[in-house]
Amino acid sequence: MESHPILMDCGSLTGRAILECKTIHIRDVLKGPEYKLTETAKVGRYRTLLGVPLMREATPIGVISLQRNTVRPFTDKQIELVTNFARQAVIAIENTRLLNELRESLRQQTATADVLEVISRSTFDLQTVLDALVESAARLCGADMANLLRPMGKIFQFAASYGHSSEYREYMESHAIPVGRGSVVGRTLLERKTIQIADVLADPEYELRESAKIAGFRTSLGVPLLREGAPIGVITLQHRTIRPFTDKQIELVQTFADQAVIVIENVRLFEAEQQRTHGADRIAGAADRDVGGPGRHFEFVRRIGTGARRRA
């Protein structure tokens, strides 16, 4: 059965139970006109089948199937008993799902809190904050690799990296990434929106196949850092295997991208204010030297005033 997946059609017990959303009872599979898995039945040596769907809010999420080696139909009481087991299975599956979602939510909240703590401790240490953001995004999304690129003149270069080899970083430093559809970064910058390529080696527009082979990734995700609609960077995450990122994971990376924009902007404003203040201090110092310091400046002004009174 592992090498012969069951199709969702009426040719199998499981397919019919899911499509019809009801219990299916086949008294003899070898005589059923719709049943197509007769070869499987011969290998499995079963004749009578019972399939009960697991229904959650009118949606099938699984099937319990029972087989008998001889033609011996299940009784109504037996079918009712299996139906009750199916209801209990749905409850157990739902509880497990909710518990896993709760654990994942708590894990994400903890990681986000850790990043916010790093931001609060290192408000103007941009490198420390970006390193923490990239690593947290990769870990929470189960990514093998991640990086953050920022503009350096007319090209985009690594500002933070996680999981990449030194060989890959050196290769990328010597190969500028242009804005365009030939790469995840270029495509993200071009379209100014999140871009995901399920398999970079199969994408007809992807041009950086050599870099992908060096790094060893197949799936790549790019999320832009946007300030007032303009891209100021890109966060990328990669999987070594073909494994697309989920909507929740993408949403999480977008949250980290928003935080990165805020941090980068705060540092930019802080550095601009420092330069302005430093410049003002230099001007004030130069003025003092021109008249011999604050005391000489006062004496200079006093003499001018005295001379003006004498002339009057």
Short mmCIF file of C-alpha atoms in Angstrom, two decimals:
data_model
loop_
_atom_site.label_atom_id
_atom_site.label_comp_id
_atom_site.label_asym_id
_atom_site.label_seq_id
_atom_site.Cartn_x
_atom_site.Cartn_y
_atom_site.Cartn_z
CA MET A 1 0.00 0.00 0.00
CA GLU A 2 2.93 2.38 0.60
CA SER A 3 3.91 2.05 -3.05
CA HIS A 4 0.29 2.29 -4.25
CA PRO A 5 -1.35 5.44 -2.79
CA ILE A 6 -5.14 5.43 -2.54
CA LEU A 7 -6.84 7.90 -4.89
CA MET A 8 -9.76 10.01 -3.70
CA ASP A 9 -12.35 8.38 -5.96
CA CYS A 10 -15.13 5.83 -5.71
CA GLY A 11 -12.82 2.99 -6.69
CA SER A 12 -11.73 2.40 -3.08
CA LEU A 13 -13.35 2.18 0.33
CA THR A 14 -11.35 5.14 1.68
CA GLY A 15 -12.06 7.28 -1.36
CA ARG A 16 -15.81 6.64 -1.21
CA ALA A 17 -16.01 7.30 2.54
CA ILE A 18 -14.24 10.65 2.13
CA LEU A 19 -16.10 11.72 -1.02
CA GLU A 20 -19.53 10.75 0.31
CA CYS A 21 -18.78 11.76 3.92
CA LYS A 22 -20.58 8.71 5.26
CA THR A 23 -20.03 5.12 6.38
CA ILE A 24 -19.35 2.72 3.52
CA HIS A 25 -20.00 -1.02 3.92
CA ILE A 26 -18.91 -3.38 1.13
CA ARG A 27 -20.08 -6.93 1.73
CA ASP A 28 -17.83 -8.50 -0.92
CA VAL A 29 -15.13 -6.41 -2.62
CA LEU A 30 -14.69 -8.98 -5.39
CA LYS A 31 -18.33 -8.54 -6.42
CA GLY A 32 -18.65 -4.80 -5.85
CA PRO A 33 -19.10 -3.07 -9.24
CA GLU A 34 -17.35 0.17 -8.16
CA TYR A 35 -14.47 -1.33 -6.18
CA LYS A 36 -11.27 -1.21 -8.29
CA LEU A 37 -8.62 -2.42 -5.84
CA THR A 38 -9.35 -6.09 -6.42
CA GLU A 39 -5.67 -6.95 -6.81
CA THR A 40 -4.99 -5.28 -3.44
CA ALA A 41 -7.84 -7.29 -1.94
CA LYS A 42 -6.32 -10.53 -3.20
CA VAL A 43 -2.90 -9.60 -1.77
CA GLY A 44 -4.44 -8.51 1.54
CA ARG A 45 -6.81 -11.50 1.55
CA TYR A 46 -9.91 -9.57 2.54
CA ARG A 47 -13.47 -9.70 1.23
CA THR A 48 -15.70 -7.59 3.47
CA LEU A 49 -14.86 -3.94 4.18
CA LEU A 50 -16.21 -1.26 6.48
CA GLY A 51 -15.12 2.39 6.28
CA VAL A 52 -16.19 5.09 8.74
CA PRO A 53 -15.10 8.69 8.05
CA LEU A 54 -13.64 10.91 10.76
CA MET A 55 -15.70 14.11 10.45
CA ARG A 56 -14.70 17.46 11.91
CA GLU A 57 -17.24 20.22 11.25
CA ALA A 58 -18.64 18.31 8.27
CA THR A 59 -15.13 17.88 6.81
CA PRO A 60 -13.51 14.42 6.58
CA ILE A 61 -10.05 14.29 8.18
CA GLY A 62 -9.52 10.53 8.03
CA VAL A 63 -11.10 7.11 7.75
CA ILE A 64 -11.23 4.06 10.02
CA SER A 65 -11.39 0.90 7.93
CA LEU A 66 -12.01 -2.69 9.04
CA GLN A 67 -11.50 -5.82 6.93
CA ARG A 68 -12.67 -9.42 7.14
CA ASN A 69 -10.99 -12.30 5.33
CA THR A 70 -14.31 -13.89 4.54
CA VAL A 71 -17.60 -12.56 3.24
CA ARG A 72 -19.16 -11.69 6.60
CA PRO A 73 -20.90 -8.28 6.83
CA PHE A 74 -20.61 -6.18 9.98
CA THR A 75 -23.71 -5.82 12.16
CA ASP A 76 -25.46 -2.54 12.88
CA LYS A 77 -24.20 -2.59 16.46
CA GLN A 78 -20.64 -3.15 15.29
CA ILE A 79 -20.96 -0.27 12.81
CA GLU A 80 -22.34 1.96 15.59
CA LEU A 81 -19.42 1.01 17.83
CA VAL A 82 -16.88 1.91 15.13
CA THR A 83 -18.74 5.19 14.53
CA ASN A 84 -18.29 6.05 18.22
CA PHE A 85 -14.56 5.23 17.98
CA ALA A 86 -14.38 7.54 14.97
CA ARG A 87 -15.92 10.39 16.99
CA GLN A 88 -13.41 9.78 19.80
CA ALA A 89 -10.56 9.76 17.27
CA VAL A 90 -11.70 13.13 15.92
CA ILE A 91 -11.71 14.58 19.44
CA ALA A 92 -8.22 13.19 20.13
CA ILE A 93 -6.85 14.50 16.82
CA GLU A 94 -8.40 17.93 17.41
CA ASN A 95 -7.04 18.14 20.95
CA THR A 96 -3.58 17.20 19.70
CA ARG A 97 -3.81 19.81 16.95
CA LEU A 98 -4.86 22.52 19.40
CA LEU A 99 -2.11 21.51 21.82
CA ASN A 100 0.51 21.63 19.06
CA GLU A 101 -0.75 25.03 17.93
CA LEU A 102 -0.59 26.29 21.51
CA ARG A 103 2.97 25.01 21.90
CA GLU A 104 3.98 26.57 18.59
CA SER A 105 2.36 29.86 19.57
CA LEU A 106 4.18 29.86 22.90
CA ARG A 107 7.45 29.04 21.13
CA GLN A 108 6.94 31.93 18.72
CA GLN A 109 6.00 34.31 21.53
CA THR A 110 9.09 33.29 23.50
CA ALA A 111 11.34 33.77 20.48
CA THR A 112 9.75 37.14 19.68
CA ALA A 113 10.19 38.21 23.29
CA ASP A 114 13.85 37.17 23.11
CA VAL A 115 14.33 39.28 19.98
CA LEU A 116 12.59 42.25 21.57
CA GLU A 117 14.86 41.87 24.60
CA VAL A 118 17.90 41.94 22.30
CA ILE A 119 16.50 45.06 20.62
CA SER A 120 15.94 46.77 23.98
CA ARG A 121 19.45 45.89 25.17
CA SER A 122 21.16 46.76 21.91
CA THR A 123 18.98 49.54 20.55
CA PHE A 124 21.71 51.10 18.43
CA ASP A 125 23.91 48.02 17.93
CA LEU A 126 22.44 47.21 14.54
CA GLN A 127 24.58 44.15 13.80
CA THR A 128 23.61 42.39 17.04
CA VAL A 129 19.92 42.99 16.42
CA LEU A 130 19.99 41.86 12.79
CA ASP A 131 21.90 38.69 13.71
CA ALA A 132 19.26 37.88 16.35
CA LEU A 133 16.39 38.55 13.95
CA VAL A 134 17.80 36.33 11.20
CA GLU A 135 18.63 33.44 13.53
CA SER A 136 15.22 33.58 15.25
CA ALA A 137 13.38 33.65 11.92
CA ALA A 138 15.33 30.63 10.70
CA ARG A 139 14.85 28.60 13.87
CA LEU A 140 11.12 29.32 14.20
CA CYS A 141 10.44 28.46 10.56
CA GLY A 142 12.64 25.37 10.56
CA ALA A 143 14.85 26.85 7.85
CA ASP A 144 18.30 25.44 7.22
CA MET A 145 19.73 28.82 6.19
CA ALA A 146 18.79 32.48 6.31
CA ASN A 147 20.28 35.86 5.59
CA LEU A 148 19.47 39.55 5.47
CA LEU A 149 20.76 41.72 2.65
CA ARG A 150 20.97 45.51 2.62
CA PRO A 151 21.95 47.99 -0.10
CA MET A 152 25.64 48.80 -0.31
CA GLY A 153 25.78 51.44 -3.01
CA LYS A 154 24.06 50.04 -6.10
CA ILE A 155 24.16 46.38 -5.00
CA PHE A 156 22.76 44.33 -2.13
CA GLN A 157 25.16 42.50 0.18
CA PHE A 158 24.95 40.34 3.30
CA ALA A 159 24.20 42.25 6.49
CA ALA A 160 23.46 39.13 8.59
CA SER A 161 23.65 35.40 7.91
CA TYR A 162 22.67 32.10 9.55
CA GLY A 163 23.58 28.56 8.50
CA HIS A 164 25.52 29.51 5.36
CA SER A 165 29.05 28.29 4.76
CA SER A 166 31.98 30.68 4.43
CA GLU A 167 32.39 29.43 0.85
CA TYR A 168 28.88 30.57 -0.04
CA ARG A 169 29.32 33.96 1.63
CA GLU A 170 32.61 34.52 -0.21
CA TYR A 171 31.00 33.52 -3.50
CA MET A 172 28.08 35.92 -3.01
CA GLU A 173 30.36 38.79 -1.97
CA SER A 174 32.11 38.51 -5.33
CA HIS A 175 28.86 38.14 -7.30
CA ALA A 176 26.53 41.12 -7.05
CA ILE A 177 22.79 40.38 -7.07
CA PRO A 178 20.98 42.56 -9.61
CA VAL A 179 17.36 43.60 -9.30
CA GLY A 180 15.42 41.25 -11.58
CA ARG A 181 13.64 37.92 -11.79
CA GLY A 182 16.85 35.87 -11.90
CA SER A 183 17.05 35.45 -8.11
CA VAL A 184 14.80 35.43 -5.06
CA VAL A 185 16.39 38.64 -3.78
CA GLY A 186 16.17 40.36 -7.16
CA ARG A 187 12.58 39.25 -7.68
CA THR A 188 11.58 40.35 -4.19
CA LEU A 189 13.12 43.79 -4.77
CA LEU A 190 11.54 44.06 -8.21
CA GLU A 191 8.02 43.19 -7.12
CA ARG A 192 8.33 44.62 -3.59
CA LYS A 193 6.46 41.68 -2.13
CA THR A 194 7.12 38.26 -0.60
CA ILE A 195 8.46 35.74 -3.13
CA GLN A 196 8.74 31.98 -2.66
CA ILE A 197 10.33 29.55 -5.10
CA ALA A 198 9.51 25.95 -4.23
CA ASP A 199 12.48 24.59 -6.24
CA VAL A 200 15.11 27.05 -7.46
CA LEU A 201 16.70 24.43 -9.72
CA ALA A 202 13.39 23.88 -11.53
CA ASP A 203 12.39 27.54 -11.81
CA PRO A 204 12.94 28.62 -15.44
CA GLU A 205 13.72 32.24 -14.48
CA TYR A 206 16.14 31.48 -11.66
CA GLU A 207 19.72 32.24 -12.76
CA LEU A 208 21.82 31.75 -9.60
CA ARG A 209 21.93 27.96 -9.84
CA GLU A 210 25.64 27.85 -9.08
CA SER A 211 25.16 29.70 -5.80
CA ALA A 212 22.22 27.42 -4.91
CA LYS A 213 24.40 24.35 -5.51
CA ILE A 214 27.23 25.78 -3.39
CA ALA A 215 24.85 26.58 -0.53
CA GLY A 216 22.88 23.38 -1.06
CA PHE A 217 19.34 24.74 -0.93
CA ARG A 218 16.27 24.04 -3.09
CA THR A 219 13.39 26.04 -1.60
CA SER A 220 13.91 29.77 -1.07
CA LEU A 221 11.75 32.50 0.45
CA GLY A 222 12.31 36.26 0.15
CA VAL A 223 10.56 38.90 2.27
CA PRO A 224 11.21 42.60 1.55
CA LEU A 225 12.05 45.21 4.17
CA LEU A 226 9.86 48.13 3.13
CA ARG A 227 10.10 51.69 4.43
CA GLU A 228 7.33 53.89 3.06
CA GLY A 229 6.95 51.45 0.18
CA ALA A 230 10.64 51.48 -0.76
CA PRO A 231 12.78 48.33 -0.24
CA ILE A 232 15.71 48.81 2.14
CA GLY A 233 16.61 45.14 2.43
CA VAL A 234 15.49 41.53 2.02
CA ILE A 235 15.28 38.59 4.44
CA THR A 236 15.70 35.21 2.74
CA LEU A 237 15.18 31.72 4.18
CA GLN A 238 16.15 28.44 2.53
CA HIS A 239 15.44 24.71 2.86
CA ARG A 240 17.94 22.11 1.70
CA THR A 241 15.05 20.03 0.39
CA ILE A 242 11.99 20.96 -1.67
CA ARG A 243 9.76 22.02 1.21
CA PRO A 244 7.75 25.24 0.74
CA PHE A 245 7.24 27.49 3.75
CA THR A 246 3.71 27.60 5.18
CA ASP A 247 1.50 30.69 5.29
CA LYS A 248 2.05 30.95 9.06
CA GLN A 249 5.82 30.76 8.65
CA ILE A 250 5.74 33.43 5.94
CA GLU A 251 3.61 35.66 8.17
CA LEU A 252 6.12 35.21 10.97
CA VAL A 253 9.05 36.21 8.72
CA GLN A 254 7.10 39.27 7.61
CA THR A 255 6.77 40.26 11.28
CA PHE A 256 10.55 39.96 11.72
CA ALA A 257 11.03 42.02 8.55
CA ASP A 258 8.84 44.78 10.02
CA GLN A 259 10.92 44.75 13.20
CA ALA A 260 14.12 44.96 11.16
CA VAL A 261 12.79 48.04 9.34
CA ILE A 262 12.01 49.76 12.65
CA VAL A 263 15.47 49.00 14.05
CA ILE A 264 17.27 50.13 10.89
CA GLU A 265 15.26 53.35 10.79
CA ASN A 266 15.91 54.07 14.50
CA VAL A 267 19.64 53.58 14.00
CA ARG A 268 19.58 55.82 10.90
CA LEU A 269 17.81 58.61 12.81
CA PHE A 270 20.14 58.20 15.78
CA GLU A 271 23.25 58.41 13.59
CA ALA A 272 21.84 61.44 11.74
CA GLU A 273 21.20 63.21 15.05
CA GLN A 274 24.69 62.34 16.25
CA GLN A 275 26.19 63.83 13.09
CA ARG A 276 24.07 66.96 13.43
CA THR A 277 25.01 67.41 17.08
CA HIS A 278 28.66 66.71 16.36
CA GLY A 279 28.62 69.21 13.51
CA ALA A 280 27.05 71.87 15.71
CA ASP A 281 29.73 71.27 18.37
CA ARG A 282 32.49 71.69 15.77
CA ILE A 283 30.99 75.00 14.58
CA ALA A 284 30.69 76.29 18.14
CA GLY A 285 34.28 75.25 18.87
CA ALA A 286 35.55 76.97 15.76
CA ALA A 287 33.74 80.20 16.72
CA ASP A 288 35.31 80.15 20.16
CA ARG A 289 38.77 79.71 18.70
CA ASP A 290 38.26 82.63 16.32
CA VAL A 291 37.75 85.09 19.19
CA GLY A 292 40.00 83.33 21.71
CA GLY A 293 37.40 81.38 23.66
CA PRO A 294 34.27 82.36 25.57
CA GLY A 295 36.01 84.82 27.92
CA ARG A 296 37.83 86.62 25.08
CA HIS A 297 34.58 86.71 23.15
CA PHE A 298 32.85 88.54 26.01
CA GLU A 299 35.78 91.00 26.32
CA PHE A 300 35.70 91.57 22.56
CA VAL A 301 31.99 92.45 22.64
CA ARG A 302 32.50 94.70 25.74
CA ARG A 303 35.23 96.72 24.02
CA ILE A 304 33.12 97.21 20.94
CA GLY A 305 30.32 98.55 23.10
CA THR A 306 32.68 100.89 25.01
CA GLY A 307 34.13 102.26 21.77
CA ALA A 308 30.69 102.94 20.41
CA ARG A 309 29.72 104.97 23.52
CA ARG A 310 32.90 107.11 23.29
CA ARG A 311 32.22 107.99 19.67
CA ALA A 312 28.73 108.95 20.64
#
